């Protein structure tokens, strides 16, 4: 099946070994806190919780992910509230600028139902972190990977809800005005990918990590360099709206057929007509009739988004219009 060829197995976090730097903060927080005083986190909400550095470090229970920019952990606070903690490896701005940028990003996130709210942040000498809401369903990457391992896979209607949610999140970001605030681009996300799409219980989605590429730089250790050398990065890392659209298109292809390798793009374009005619199995889930027509239209949108010529890629507002029209006329 063609869709099977497009999917590559993902390594779980545990596979990186005991000597990896991926351990939970709670395993060595005493060492960190021993060098610095306990500090209060700065809330991003008027009625936000009062948190301290020691509390978030010592209530960290598991690692959710790691990349060249930092570590993401699940935190269970004393009042049983769940949060997500993102600790950056290398912040690229000074303390006052870091706080100003996080607060600006939080204002945008906390005013959109399709972005993950930012709760609090801290800039200390040895640690820089941001706290945001936690989503027990995990990320889109988690759900897609689980379905491919034999767990309950997302059906087409569930995928449509997620697709529309992501498009609305990007549209909200791209519509920000003013576009730039003191050298920070407010109308670009910069890191759209399936692992940054968090899923609600009702299967609507929220986009996380908005603007974080303007807070921290990538720092690769031996493990991350080795991983990068053996895997394909399917997402564009340029800070522009056209790159956001490209990455959205790659998310769509992943949701449609598990496409996780750019080398298959030319193949998909050449075989598009055969896929439409049903001569080649492409989609990784069963559907027919109205659902298949919708999926084929989404495939067209995905291929337009991932055009090698940025100037030919549609705007997210046009994409959202097409998606909304598609869903209305297909009911």
PDB file of C-alpha atoms in Angstrom:
ATOM      1  CA  UNK A   1       0.000   0.000   0.000  1.00  0.00           C
ATOM      2  CA  UNK A   2       1.455   3.334  -1.099  1.00  0.00           C
ATOM      3  CA  UNK A   3       0.527   5.090   2.155  1.00  0.00           C
ATOM      4  CA  UNK A   4       2.479   2.513   4.150  1.00  0.00           C
ATOM      5  CA  UNK A   5       5.600   3.430   2.172  1.00  0.00           C
ATOM      6  CA  UNK A   6       5.165   7.044   3.150  1.00  0.00           C
ATOM      7  CA  UNK A   7       5.242   6.273   6.880  1.00  0.00           C
ATOM      8  CA  UNK A   8       8.435   5.741   8.848  1.00  0.00           C
ATOM      9  CA  UNK A   9       8.382   4.413  12.410  1.00  0.00           C
ATOM     10  CA  UNK A  10       9.163   6.982  15.083  1.00  0.00           C
ATOM     11  CA  UNK A  11      11.530   6.306  17.912  1.00  0.00           C
ATOM     12  CA  UNK A  12      10.038   6.654  21.336  1.00  0.00           C
ATOM     13  CA  UNK A  13      11.647   8.977  23.825  1.00  0.00           C
ATOM     14  CA  UNK A  14      12.789   6.080  25.994  1.00  0.00           C
ATOM     15  CA  UNK A  15      14.850   4.627  23.183  1.00  0.00           C
ATOM     16  CA  UNK A  16      17.585   7.199  23.560  1.00  0.00           C
ATOM     17  CA  UNK A  17      19.080   5.355  26.537  1.00  0.00           C
ATOM     18  CA  UNK A  18      19.952   6.002  30.152  1.00  0.00           C
ATOM     19  CA  UNK A  19      22.890   8.231  29.283  1.00  0.00           C
ATOM     20  CA  UNK A  20      20.774  10.608  27.253  1.00  0.00           C
ATOM     21  CA  UNK A  21      20.240  14.148  28.483  1.00  0.00           C
ATOM     22  CA  UNK A  22      16.512  13.511  28.249  1.00  0.00           C
ATOM     23  CA  UNK A  23      15.899  12.705  31.904  1.00  0.00           C
ATOM     24  CA  UNK A  24      13.211  14.440  33.899  1.00  0.00           C
ATOM     25  CA  UNK A  25      14.151  17.683  35.585  1.00  0.00           C
ATOM     26  CA  UNK A  26      12.937  16.191  38.848  1.00  0.00           C
ATOM     27  CA  UNK A  27      15.868  13.760  38.762  1.00  0.00           C
ATOM     28  CA  UNK A  28      18.382  16.533  39.227  1.00  0.00           C
ATOM     29  CA  UNK A  29      16.407  19.548  40.438  1.00  0.00           C
ATOM     30  CA  UNK A  30      18.111  19.531  43.832  1.00  0.00           C
ATOM     31  CA  UNK A  31      21.370  20.230  42.052  1.00  0.00           C
ATOM     32  CA  UNK A  32      19.816  23.123  40.136  1.00  0.00           C
ATOM     33  CA  UNK A  33      17.985  24.622  43.099  1.00  0.00           C
ATOM     34  CA  UNK A  34      21.095  24.247  45.225  1.00  0.00           C
ATOM     35  CA  UNK A  35      22.773  26.886  43.096  1.00  0.00           C
ATOM     36  CA  UNK A  36      19.922  29.392  42.997  1.00  0.00           C
ATOM     37  CA  UNK A  37      17.291  30.665  45.394  1.00  0.00           C
ATOM     38  CA  UNK A  38      13.686  29.696  44.954  1.00  0.00           C
ATOM     39  CA  UNK A  39      12.133  32.260  42.623  1.00  0.00           C
ATOM     40  CA  UNK A  40       8.528  33.149  41.852  1.00  0.00           C
ATOM     41  CA  UNK A  41       7.371  32.629  38.280  1.00  0.00           C
ATOM     42  CA  UNK A  42       5.845  35.640  36.573  1.00  0.00           C
ATOM     43  CA  UNK A  43       2.167  34.948  35.725  1.00  0.00           C
ATOM     44  CA  UNK A  44       0.798  35.824  32.289  1.00  0.00           C
ATOM     45  CA  UNK A  45      -2.817  35.927  33.456  1.00  0.00           C
ATOM     46  CA  UNK A  46      -4.501  38.376  35.838  1.00  0.00           C
ATOM     47  CA  UNK A  47      -5.766  35.545  38.000  1.00  0.00           C
ATOM     48  CA  UNK A  48      -3.019  33.081  37.167  1.00  0.00           C
ATOM     49  CA  UNK A  49      -1.675  30.652  39.773  1.00  0.00           C
ATOM     50  CA  UNK A  50       1.226  31.640  42.020  1.00  0.00           C
ATOM     51  CA  UNK A  51       4.049  29.304  41.091  1.00  0.00           C
ATOM     52  CA  UNK A  52       7.652  29.028  42.236  1.00  0.00           C
ATOM     53  CA  UNK A  53      10.689  27.546  40.560  1.00  0.00           C
ATOM     54  CA  UNK A  54      11.076  24.774  43.131  1.00  0.00           C
ATOM     55  CA  UNK A  55       7.420  23.811  42.795  1.00  0.00           C
ATOM     56  CA  UNK A  56       7.495  23.361  39.028  1.00  0.00           C
ATOM     57  CA  UNK A  57      10.837  21.542  39.109  1.00  0.00           C
ATOM     58  CA  UNK A  58       9.925  19.136  41.893  1.00  0.00           C
ATOM     59  CA  UNK A  59       6.484  18.350  40.502  1.00  0.00           C
ATOM     60  CA  UNK A  60       7.797  17.469  37.050  1.00  0.00           C
ATOM     61  CA  UNK A  61       6.774  13.846  36.486  1.00  0.00           C
ATOM     62  CA  UNK A  62       7.686  12.944  32.910  1.00  0.00           C
ATOM     63  CA  UNK A  63       9.398  14.115  29.764  1.00  0.00           C
ATOM     64  CA  UNK A  64       7.010  14.761  26.896  1.00  0.00           C
ATOM     65  CA  UNK A  65       9.570  15.677  24.270  1.00  0.00           C
ATOM     66  CA  UNK A  66      12.981  17.110  23.508  1.00  0.00           C
ATOM     67  CA  UNK A  67      14.522  18.942  20.601  1.00  0.00           C
ATOM     68  CA  UNK A  68      17.452  21.240  19.901  1.00  0.00           C
ATOM     69  CA  UNK A  69      15.662  24.179  21.523  1.00  0.00           C
ATOM     70  CA  UNK A  70      14.835  22.525  24.824  1.00  0.00           C
ATOM     71  CA  UNK A  71      12.937  20.069  26.930  1.00  0.00           C
ATOM     72  CA  UNK A  72       9.177  19.750  27.435  1.00  0.00           C
ATOM     73  CA  UNK A  73       7.827  18.147  30.619  1.00  0.00           C
ATOM     74  CA  UNK A  74       4.547  17.312  32.281  1.00  0.00           C
ATOM     75  CA  UNK A  75       4.106  18.992  35.674  1.00  0.00           C
ATOM     76  CA  UNK A  76       1.557  18.018  38.347  1.00  0.00           C
ATOM     77  CA  UNK A  77       1.185  20.891  40.819  1.00  0.00           C
ATOM     78  CA  UNK A  78       0.237  20.485  44.477  1.00  0.00           C
ATOM     79  CA  UNK A  79      -3.383  21.371  43.721  1.00  0.00           C
ATOM     80  CA  UNK A  80      -3.456  18.560  41.115  1.00  0.00           C
ATOM     81  CA  UNK A  81      -3.421  21.028  38.255  1.00  0.00           C
ATOM     82  CA  UNK A  82      -1.546  19.737  35.210  1.00  0.00           C
ATOM     83  CA  UNK A  83       0.780  22.009  33.272  1.00  0.00           C
ATOM     84  CA  UNK A  84       3.375  21.776  30.539  1.00  0.00           C
ATOM     85  CA  UNK A  85       6.862  23.086  31.281  1.00  0.00           C
ATOM     86  CA  UNK A  86       9.185  24.077  28.444  1.00  0.00           C
ATOM     87  CA  UNK A  87      12.794  24.716  29.454  1.00  0.00           C
ATOM     88  CA  UNK A  88      14.977  26.363  26.822  1.00  0.00           C
ATOM     89  CA  UNK A  89      18.592  25.411  26.141  1.00  0.00           C
ATOM     90  CA  UNK A  90      19.824  28.747  24.784  1.00  0.00           C
ATOM     91  CA  UNK A  91      17.743  31.905  25.020  1.00  0.00           C
ATOM     92  CA  UNK A  92      18.681  34.483  22.372  1.00  0.00           C
ATOM     93  CA  UNK A  93      17.448  37.625  24.168  1.00  0.00           C
ATOM     94  CA  UNK A  94      18.223  39.295  27.476  1.00  0.00           C
ATOM     95  CA  UNK A  95      16.020  39.063  30.556  1.00  0.00           C
ATOM     96  CA  UNK A  96      13.873  42.150  30.001  1.00  0.00           C
ATOM     97  CA  UNK A  97      13.393  41.349  26.322  1.00  0.00           C
ATOM     98  CA  UNK A  98      12.543  37.710  27.097  1.00  0.00           C
ATOM     99  CA  UNK A  99       9.802  38.777  29.507  1.00  0.00           C
ATOM    100  CA  UNK A 100       8.422  41.353  27.102  1.00  0.00           C
ATOM    101  CA  UNK A 101       8.275  38.840  24.264  1.00  0.00           C
ATOM    102  CA  UNK A 102       6.652  36.090  26.331  1.00  0.00           C
ATOM    103  CA  UNK A 103       4.004  38.494  27.607  1.00  0.00           C
ATOM    104  CA  UNK A 104       3.236  39.657  24.057  1.00  0.00           C
ATOM    105  CA  UNK A 105       2.961  36.073  22.856  1.00  0.00           C
ATOM    106  CA  UNK A 106       0.770  35.207  25.840  1.00  0.00           C
ATOM    107  CA  UNK A 107      -1.624  38.056  25.025  1.00  0.00           C
ATOM    108  CA  UNK A 108      -2.174  36.600  21.579  1.00  0.00           C
ATOM    109  CA  UNK A 109      -2.423  32.974  22.762  1.00  0.00           C
ATOM    110  CA  UNK A 110      -4.800  33.747  25.589  1.00  0.00           C
ATOM    111  CA  UNK A 111      -7.187  35.507  23.201  1.00  0.00           C
ATOM    112  CA  UNK A 112      -7.552  32.644  20.733  1.00  0.00           C
ATOM    113  CA  UNK A 113      -9.439  29.377  21.256  1.00  0.00           C
ATOM    114  CA  UNK A 114      -7.057  27.617  18.882  1.00  0.00           C
ATOM    115  CA  UNK A 115      -3.737  28.484  20.548  1.00  0.00           C
ATOM    116  CA  UNK A 116      -2.291  26.940  23.712  1.00  0.00           C
ATOM    117  CA  UNK A 117      -2.483  29.519  26.544  1.00  0.00           C
ATOM    118  CA  UNK A 118       0.785  30.578  28.198  1.00  0.00           C
ATOM    119  CA  UNK A 119       0.454  30.624  31.992  1.00  0.00           C
ATOM    120  CA  UNK A 120       3.771  31.866  33.404  1.00  0.00           C
ATOM    121  CA  UNK A 121       7.473  32.232  32.715  1.00  0.00           C
ATOM    122  CA  UNK A 122      10.834  32.655  34.404  1.00  0.00           C
ATOM    123  CA  UNK A 123      14.214  33.987  33.333  1.00  0.00           C
ATOM    124  CA  UNK A 124      16.910  33.101  35.861  1.00  0.00           C
ATOM    125  CA  UNK A 125      20.662  32.799  35.519  1.00  0.00           C
ATOM    126  CA  UNK A 126      20.701  29.026  35.115  1.00  0.00           C
ATOM    127  CA  UNK A 127      17.213  28.304  33.793  1.00  0.00           C
ATOM    128  CA  UNK A 128      14.718  29.893  31.436  1.00  0.00           C
ATOM    129  CA  UNK A 129      11.264  28.387  31.138  1.00  0.00           C
ATOM    130  CA  UNK A 130       7.664  28.879  30.067  1.00  0.00           C
ATOM    131  CA  UNK A 131       4.608  27.188  31.602  1.00  0.00           C
ATOM    132  CA  UNK A 132       1.504  26.521  29.527  1.00  0.00           C
ATOM    133  CA  UNK A 133      -1.695  24.459  29.646  1.00  0.00           C
ATOM    134  CA  UNK A 134      -1.496  20.670  29.500  1.00  0.00           C
ATOM    135  CA  UNK A 135      -3.572  18.480  27.162  1.00  0.00           C
ATOM    136  CA  UNK A 136      -4.090  14.857  28.287  1.00  0.00           C
ATOM    137  CA  UNK A 137      -4.899  13.681  24.745  1.00  0.00           C
ATOM    138  CA  UNK A 138      -1.349  14.583  23.797  1.00  0.00           C
ATOM    139  CA  UNK A 139      -0.228  15.916  20.443  1.00  0.00           C
ATOM    140  CA  UNK A 140      -1.382  15.172  16.926  1.00  0.00           C
ATOM    141  CA  UNK A 141       1.928  13.364  16.410  1.00  0.00           C
ATOM    142  CA  UNK A 142       1.102  11.102  19.367  1.00  0.00           C
ATOM    143  CA  UNK A 143      -2.360  10.243  18.022  1.00  0.00           C
ATOM    144  CA  UNK A 144      -1.159   9.571  14.491  1.00  0.00           C
ATOM    145  CA  UNK A 145       1.731   7.452  15.700  1.00  0.00           C
ATOM    146  CA  UNK A 146      -0.554   5.505  18.056  1.00  0.00           C
ATOM    147  CA  UNK A 147      -2.994   4.755  15.260  1.00  0.00           C
ATOM    148  CA  UNK A 148      -0.168   3.406  13.123  1.00  0.00           C
ATOM    149  CA  UNK A 149       0.917   1.122  15.965  1.00  0.00           C
ATOM    150  CA  UNK A 150      -2.508  -0.497  16.203  1.00  0.00           C
ATOM    151  CA  UNK A 151      -4.299   1.838  18.605  1.00  0.00           C
ATOM    152  CA  UNK A 152      -7.618   3.429  17.648  1.00  0.00           C
ATOM    153  CA  UNK A 153      -6.887   5.590  14.632  1.00  0.00           C
ATOM    154  CA  UNK A 154      -8.509   8.942  13.945  1.00  0.00           C
ATOM    155  CA  UNK A 155     -11.408   8.690  11.501  1.00  0.00           C
ATOM    156  CA  UNK A 156     -11.900  11.211   8.723  1.00  0.00           C
ATOM    157  CA  UNK A 157     -14.428  13.406  10.555  1.00  0.00           C
ATOM    158  CA  UNK A 158     -12.057  13.668  13.516  1.00  0.00           C
ATOM    159  CA  UNK A 159      -9.202  14.632  11.206  1.00  0.00           C
ATOM    160  CA  UNK A 160     -11.357  17.300   9.573  1.00  0.00           C
ATOM    161  CA  UNK A 161     -12.063  18.914  12.962  1.00  0.00           C
ATOM    162  CA  UNK A 162      -8.339  19.026  13.725  1.00  0.00           C
ATOM    163  CA  UNK A 163      -7.453  20.377  10.272  1.00  0.00           C
ATOM    164  CA  UNK A 164      -9.950  23.224  10.575  1.00  0.00           C
ATOM    165  CA  UNK A 165      -8.739  24.071  14.097  1.00  0.00           C
ATOM    166  CA  UNK A 166      -5.120  24.296  12.948  1.00  0.00           C
ATOM    167  CA  UNK A 167      -6.064  26.496   9.990  1.00  0.00           C
ATOM    168  CA  UNK A 168      -7.982  28.851  12.302  1.00  0.00           C
ATOM    169  CA  UNK A 169      -5.006  29.062  14.662  1.00  0.00           C
ATOM    170  CA  UNK A 170      -2.626  29.971  11.841  1.00  0.00           C
ATOM    171  CA  UNK A 171      -5.129  32.429  10.379  1.00  0.00           C
ATOM    172  CA  UNK A 172      -5.395  34.179  13.754  1.00  0.00           C
ATOM    173  CA  UNK A 173      -1.607  34.482  13.959  1.00  0.00           C
ATOM    174  CA  UNK A 174      -1.166  35.658  10.369  1.00  0.00           C
ATOM    175  CA  UNK A 175      -3.827  38.305  10.951  1.00  0.00           C
ATOM    176  CA  UNK A 176      -1.995  39.942  13.839  1.00  0.00           C
ATOM    177  CA  UNK A 177      -1.612  43.714  13.653  1.00  0.00           C
ATOM    178  CA  UNK A 178       0.825  45.313  14.024  1.00  0.00           C
ATOM    179  CA  UNK A 179       2.809  42.649  12.223  1.00  0.00           C
ATOM    180  CA  UNK A 180       6.051  43.497  14.041  1.00  0.00           C
ATOM    181  CA  UNK A 181       6.578  44.723  17.596  1.00  0.00           C
ATOM    182  CA  UNK A 182      10.112  45.856  18.464  1.00  0.00           C
ATOM    183  CA  UNK A 183      11.923  43.426  16.158  1.00  0.00           C
ATOM    184  CA  UNK A 184       9.575  40.517  16.982  1.00  0.00           C
ATOM    185  CA  UNK A 185       7.341  39.141  14.225  1.00  0.00           C
ATOM    186  CA  UNK A 186       3.849  38.751  15.655  1.00  0.00           C
ATOM    187  CA  UNK A 187       2.216  37.432  12.480  1.00  0.00           C
ATOM    188  CA  UNK A 188       4.348  34.281  12.065  1.00  0.00           C
ATOM    189  CA  UNK A 189       4.349  31.058  14.095  1.00  0.00           C
ATOM    190  CA  UNK A 190       7.694  29.709  12.958  1.00  0.00           C
ATOM    191  CA  UNK A 191       7.456  26.083  14.076  1.00  0.00           C
ATOM    192  CA  UNK A 192       4.234  24.426  12.889  1.00  0.00           C
ATOM    193  CA  UNK A 193       4.454  20.642  13.073  1.00  0.00           C
ATOM    194  CA  UNK A 194       2.341  17.744  14.301  1.00  0.00           C
ATOM    195  CA  UNK A 195       4.146  17.530  17.663  1.00  0.00           C
ATOM    196  CA  UNK A 196       3.193  21.172  18.344  1.00  0.00           C
ATOM    197  CA  UNK A 197      -0.524  20.547  17.745  1.00  0.00           C
ATOM    198  CA  UNK A 198      -2.238  19.653  21.010  1.00  0.00           C
ATOM    199  CA  UNK A 199      -5.561  17.836  21.002  1.00  0.00           C
ATOM    200  CA  UNK A 200      -8.568  18.561  23.227  1.00  0.00           C
ATOM    201  CA  UNK A 201     -10.896  15.841  24.471  1.00  0.00           C
ATOM    202  CA  UNK A 202     -13.483  16.955  21.879  1.00  0.00           C
ATOM    203  CA  UNK A 203     -10.745  16.545  19.237  1.00  0.00           C
ATOM    204  CA  UNK A 204     -10.495  20.216  18.461  1.00  0.00           C
ATOM    205  CA  UNK A 205      -6.853  21.280  18.293  1.00  0.00           C
ATOM    206  CA  UNK A 206      -4.681  24.026  19.741  1.00  0.00           C
ATOM    207  CA  UNK A 207      -1.374  25.118  18.269  1.00  0.00           C
ATOM    208  CA  UNK A 208       1.517  25.419  20.745  1.00  0.00           C
ATOM    209  CA  UNK A 209       4.975  27.045  20.707  1.00  0.00           C
ATOM    210  CA  UNK A 210       3.785  30.192  18.939  1.00  0.00           C
ATOM    211  CA  UNK A 211       6.772  32.525  18.607  1.00  0.00           C
ATOM    212  CA  UNK A 212       9.152  30.336  20.620  1.00  0.00           C
ATOM    213  CA  UNK A 213      11.659  30.340  17.753  1.00  0.00           C
ATOM    214  CA  UNK A 214      12.065  34.056  18.555  1.00  0.00           C
ATOM    215  CA  UNK A 215      12.961  33.236  22.163  1.00  0.00           C
ATOM    216  CA  UNK A 216      15.520  30.450  21.895  1.00  0.00           C
ATOM    217  CA  UNK A 217      18.145  29.151  19.503  1.00  0.00           C
ATOM    218  CA  UNK A 218      18.845  25.539  18.560  1.00  0.00           C
ATOM    219  CA  UNK A 219      21.639  23.814  20.482  1.00  0.00           C
ATOM    220  CA  UNK A 220      22.554  20.329  19.346  1.00  0.00           C
ATOM    221  CA  UNK A 221      24.376  17.832  21.531  1.00  0.00           C
ATOM    222  CA  UNK A 222      25.743  14.507  20.267  1.00  0.00           C
ATOM    223  CA  UNK A 223      22.336  12.818  20.568  1.00  0.00           C
ATOM    224  CA  UNK A 224      20.414  15.460  18.645  1.00  0.00           C
ATOM    225  CA  UNK A 225      23.107  15.681  15.950  1.00  0.00           C
ATOM    226  CA  UNK A 226      22.979  11.917  15.484  1.00  0.00           C
ATOM    227  CA  UNK A 227      19.196  11.986  15.303  1.00  0.00           C
ATOM    228  CA  UNK A 228      19.219  14.808  12.744  1.00  0.00           C
ATOM    229  CA  UNK A 229      21.773  12.914  10.627  1.00  0.00           C
ATOM    230  CA  UNK A 230      19.580   9.807  10.465  1.00  0.00           C
ATOM    231  CA  UNK A 231      16.167  11.437   9.959  1.00  0.00           C
ATOM    232  CA  UNK A 232      14.611  13.784   7.435  1.00  0.00           C
ATOM    233  CA  UNK A 233      13.365  17.150   8.630  1.00  0.00           C
ATOM    234  CA  UNK A 234      10.169  17.587   6.642  1.00  0.00           C
ATOM    235  CA  UNK A 235       9.405  21.034   8.016  1.00  0.00           C
ATOM    236  CA  UNK A 236      10.729  24.377   6.795  1.00  0.00           C
ATOM    237  CA  UNK A 237      12.483  26.424   9.488  1.00  0.00           C
ATOM    238  CA  UNK A 238      12.364  29.871   7.883  1.00  0.00           C
ATOM    239  CA  UNK A 239      10.495  32.523   9.853  1.00  0.00           C
ATOM    240  CA  UNK A 240       7.862  33.577   7.327  1.00  0.00           C
ATOM    241  CA  UNK A 241       4.187  33.103   6.593  1.00  0.00           C
ATOM    242  CA  UNK A 242       5.008  31.150   3.441  1.00  0.00           C
ATOM    243  CA  UNK A 243       7.020  28.717   5.560  1.00  0.00           C
ATOM    244  CA  UNK A 244       4.101  28.407   7.989  1.00  0.00           C
ATOM    245  CA  UNK A 245       1.874  27.499   5.030  1.00  0.00           C
ATOM    246  CA  UNK A 246       4.418  24.946   3.787  1.00  0.00           C
ATOM    247  CA  UNK A 247       4.551  23.318   7.226  1.00  0.00           C
ATOM    248  CA  UNK A 248       0.757  23.250   7.417  1.00  0.00           C
ATOM    249  CA  UNK A 249       0.760  21.439   4.083  1.00  0.00           C
ATOM    250  CA  UNK A 250       3.202  18.846   5.439  1.00  0.00           C
ATOM    251  CA  UNK A 251       0.939  18.330   8.470  1.00  0.00           C
ATOM    252  CA  UNK A 252      -1.961  17.720   6.076  1.00  0.00           C
ATOM    253  CA  UNK A 253       0.019  15.133   4.110  1.00  0.00           C
ATOM    254  CA  UNK A 254       0.960  13.391   7.345  1.00  0.00           C
ATOM    255  CA  UNK A 255      -2.710  13.294   8.359  1.00  0.00           C
ATOM    256  CA  UNK A 256      -3.822  12.036   4.954  1.00  0.00           C
ATOM    257  CA  UNK A 257      -1.246   9.365   4.225  1.00  0.00           C
ATOM    258  CA  UNK A 258       1.537   9.409   6.784  1.00  0.00           C
ATOM    259  CA  UNK A 259       3.899  11.312   4.484  1.00  0.00           C
ATOM    260  CA  UNK A 260       6.980  12.001   6.591  1.00  0.00           C
ATOM    261  CA  UNK A 261       9.698  12.255   3.967  1.00  0.00           C
ATOM    262  CA  UNK A 262      10.173  15.075   1.465  1.00  0.00           C
ATOM    263  CA  UNK A 263      11.631  12.640  -1.071  1.00  0.00           C
ATOM    264  CA  UNK A 264       8.088  11.383  -1.780  1.00  0.00           C
ATOM    265  CA  UNK A 265       6.774  14.804  -2.798  1.00  0.00           C
ATOM    266  CA  UNK A 266       7.628  14.510  -6.504  1.00  0.00           C
ATOM    267  CA  UNK A 267       6.101  11.034  -6.512  1.00  0.00           C
ATOM    268  CA  UNK A 268       2.830  12.306  -5.065  1.00  0.00           C
ATOM    269  CA  UNK A 269       2.600  15.137  -7.602  1.00  0.00           C
ATOM    270  CA  UNK A 270       3.244  12.763 -10.520  1.00  0.00           C
ATOM    271  CA  UNK A 271       0.695  10.244  -9.251  1.00  0.00           C
ATOM    272  CA  UNK A 272      -1.972  12.756  -8.172  1.00  0.00           C
ATOM    273  CA  UNK A 273      -4.330  11.911 -11.029  1.00  0.00           C
ATOM    274  CA  UNK A 274      -4.001   8.165 -10.382  1.00  0.00           C
ATOM    275  CA  UNK A 275      -4.677   8.774  -6.693  1.00  0.00           C
ATOM    276  CA  UNK A 276      -7.827  10.725  -7.572  1.00  0.00           C
ATOM    277  CA  UNK A 277      -9.012   7.937  -9.846  1.00  0.00           C
ATOM    278  CA  UNK A 278      -8.455   5.390  -7.109  1.00  0.00           C
ATOM    279  CA  UNK A 279      -5.900   3.450  -9.138  1.00  0.00           C
ATOM    280  CA  UNK A 280      -3.307   3.755  -6.364  1.00  0.00           C
ATOM    281  CA  UNK A 281      -4.087   3.269  -2.647  1.00  0.00           C
ATOM    282  CA  UNK A 282      -2.913   6.453  -0.939  1.00  0.00           C
ATOM    283  CA  UNK A 283      -4.946   7.374   2.144  1.00  0.00           C
ATOM    284  CA  UNK A 284      -4.125   5.533   5.360  1.00  0.00           C
ATOM    285  CA  UNK A 285      -7.778   5.200   6.433  1.00  0.00           C
ATOM    286  CA  UNK A 286     -10.898   3.796   4.786  1.00  0.00           C
ATOM    287  CA  UNK A 287     -13.460   6.160   3.319  1.00  0.00           C
ATOM    288  CA  UNK A 288     -15.742   6.583   0.332  1.00  0.00           C
ATOM    289  CA  UNK A 289     -18.274   8.935  -1.200  1.00  0.00           C
ATOM    290  CA  UNK A 290     -18.420  12.397   0.359  1.00  0.00           C
ATOM    291  CA  UNK A 291     -15.499  11.728   2.677  1.00  0.00           C
ATOM    292  CA  UNK A 292     -13.236  10.708  -0.184  1.00  0.00           C
ATOM    293  CA  UNK A 293     -14.142  13.837  -2.143  1.00  0.00           C
ATOM    294  CA  UNK A 294     -13.255  15.948   0.895  1.00  0.00           C
ATOM    295  CA  UNK A 295      -9.945  14.142   1.373  1.00  0.00           C
ATOM    296  CA  UNK A 296      -9.020  14.633  -2.295  1.00  0.00           C
ATOM    297  CA  UNK A 297      -9.732  18.353  -1.976  1.00  0.00           C
ATOM    298  CA  UNK A 298      -7.576  18.532   1.153  1.00  0.00           C
ATOM    299  CA  UNK A 299      -4.834  16.749  -0.809  1.00  0.00           C
ATOM    300  CA  UNK A 300      -5.034  19.484  -3.453  1.00  0.00           C
ATOM    301  CA  UNK A 301      -4.675  22.110  -0.725  1.00  0.00           C
ATOM    302  CA  UNK A 302      -1.718  20.249   0.800  1.00  0.00           C
ATOM    303  CA  UNK A 303       0.121  20.071  -2.534  1.00  0.00           C
ATOM    304  CA  UNK A 304      -0.500  23.775  -3.156  1.00  0.00           C
ATOM    305  CA  UNK A 305       0.875  24.578   0.305  1.00  0.00           C
ATOM    306  CA  UNK A 306       4.035  22.564  -0.293  1.00  0.00           C
ATOM    307  CA  UNK A 307       4.861  24.055  -3.678  1.00  0.00           C
ATOM    308  CA  UNK A 308       8.604  24.502  -4.134  1.00  0.00           C
ATOM    309  CA  UNK A 309       7.912  28.107  -5.157  1.00  0.00           C
ATOM    310  CA  UNK A 310       6.890  30.086  -2.031  1.00  0.00           C
ATOM    311  CA  UNK A 311       5.172  32.790  -4.071  1.00  0.00           C
ATOM    312  CA  UNK A 312       2.697  30.261  -5.473  1.00  0.00           C
ATOM    313  CA  UNK A 313       1.592  28.957  -2.076  1.00  0.00           C
ATOM    314  CA  UNK A 314      -1.884  30.157  -1.028  1.00  0.00           C
ATOM    315  CA  UNK A 315      -2.420  32.383   1.985  1.00  0.00           C
ATOM    316  CA  UNK A 316      -3.795  30.755   5.109  1.00  0.00           C
ATOM    317  CA  UNK A 317      -6.887  32.952   4.786  1.00  0.00           C
ATOM    318  CA  UNK A 318      -7.576  31.502   1.313  1.00  0.00           C
ATOM    319  CA  UNK A 319      -6.952  28.002   2.658  1.00  0.00           C
ATOM    320  CA  UNK A 320      -9.377  28.530   5.535  1.00  0.00           C
ATOM    321  CA  UNK A 321     -11.992  29.902   3.127  1.00  0.00           C
ATOM    322  CA  UNK A 322     -11.608  26.838   0.894  1.00  0.00           C
ATOM    323  CA  UNK A 323     -11.813  24.455   3.855  1.00  0.00           C
ATOM    324  CA  UNK A 324     -14.897  26.146   5.276  1.00  0.00           C
ATOM    325  CA  UNK A 325     -16.602  26.171   1.863  1.00  0.00           C
ATOM    326  CA  UNK A 326     -15.670  22.517   1.334  1.00  0.00           C
ATOM    327  CA  UNK A 327     -17.195  21.420   4.630  1.00  0.00           C
ATOM    328  CA  UNK A 328     -20.373  23.436   4.138  1.00  0.00           C
ATOM    329  CA  UNK A 329     -21.054  22.227   0.610  1.00  0.00           C
ATOM    330  CA  UNK A 330     -20.298  18.596   1.510  1.00  0.00           C
ATOM    331  CA  UNK A 331     -22.870  18.330   4.314  1.00  0.00           C
TER     332      UNK A 331
END
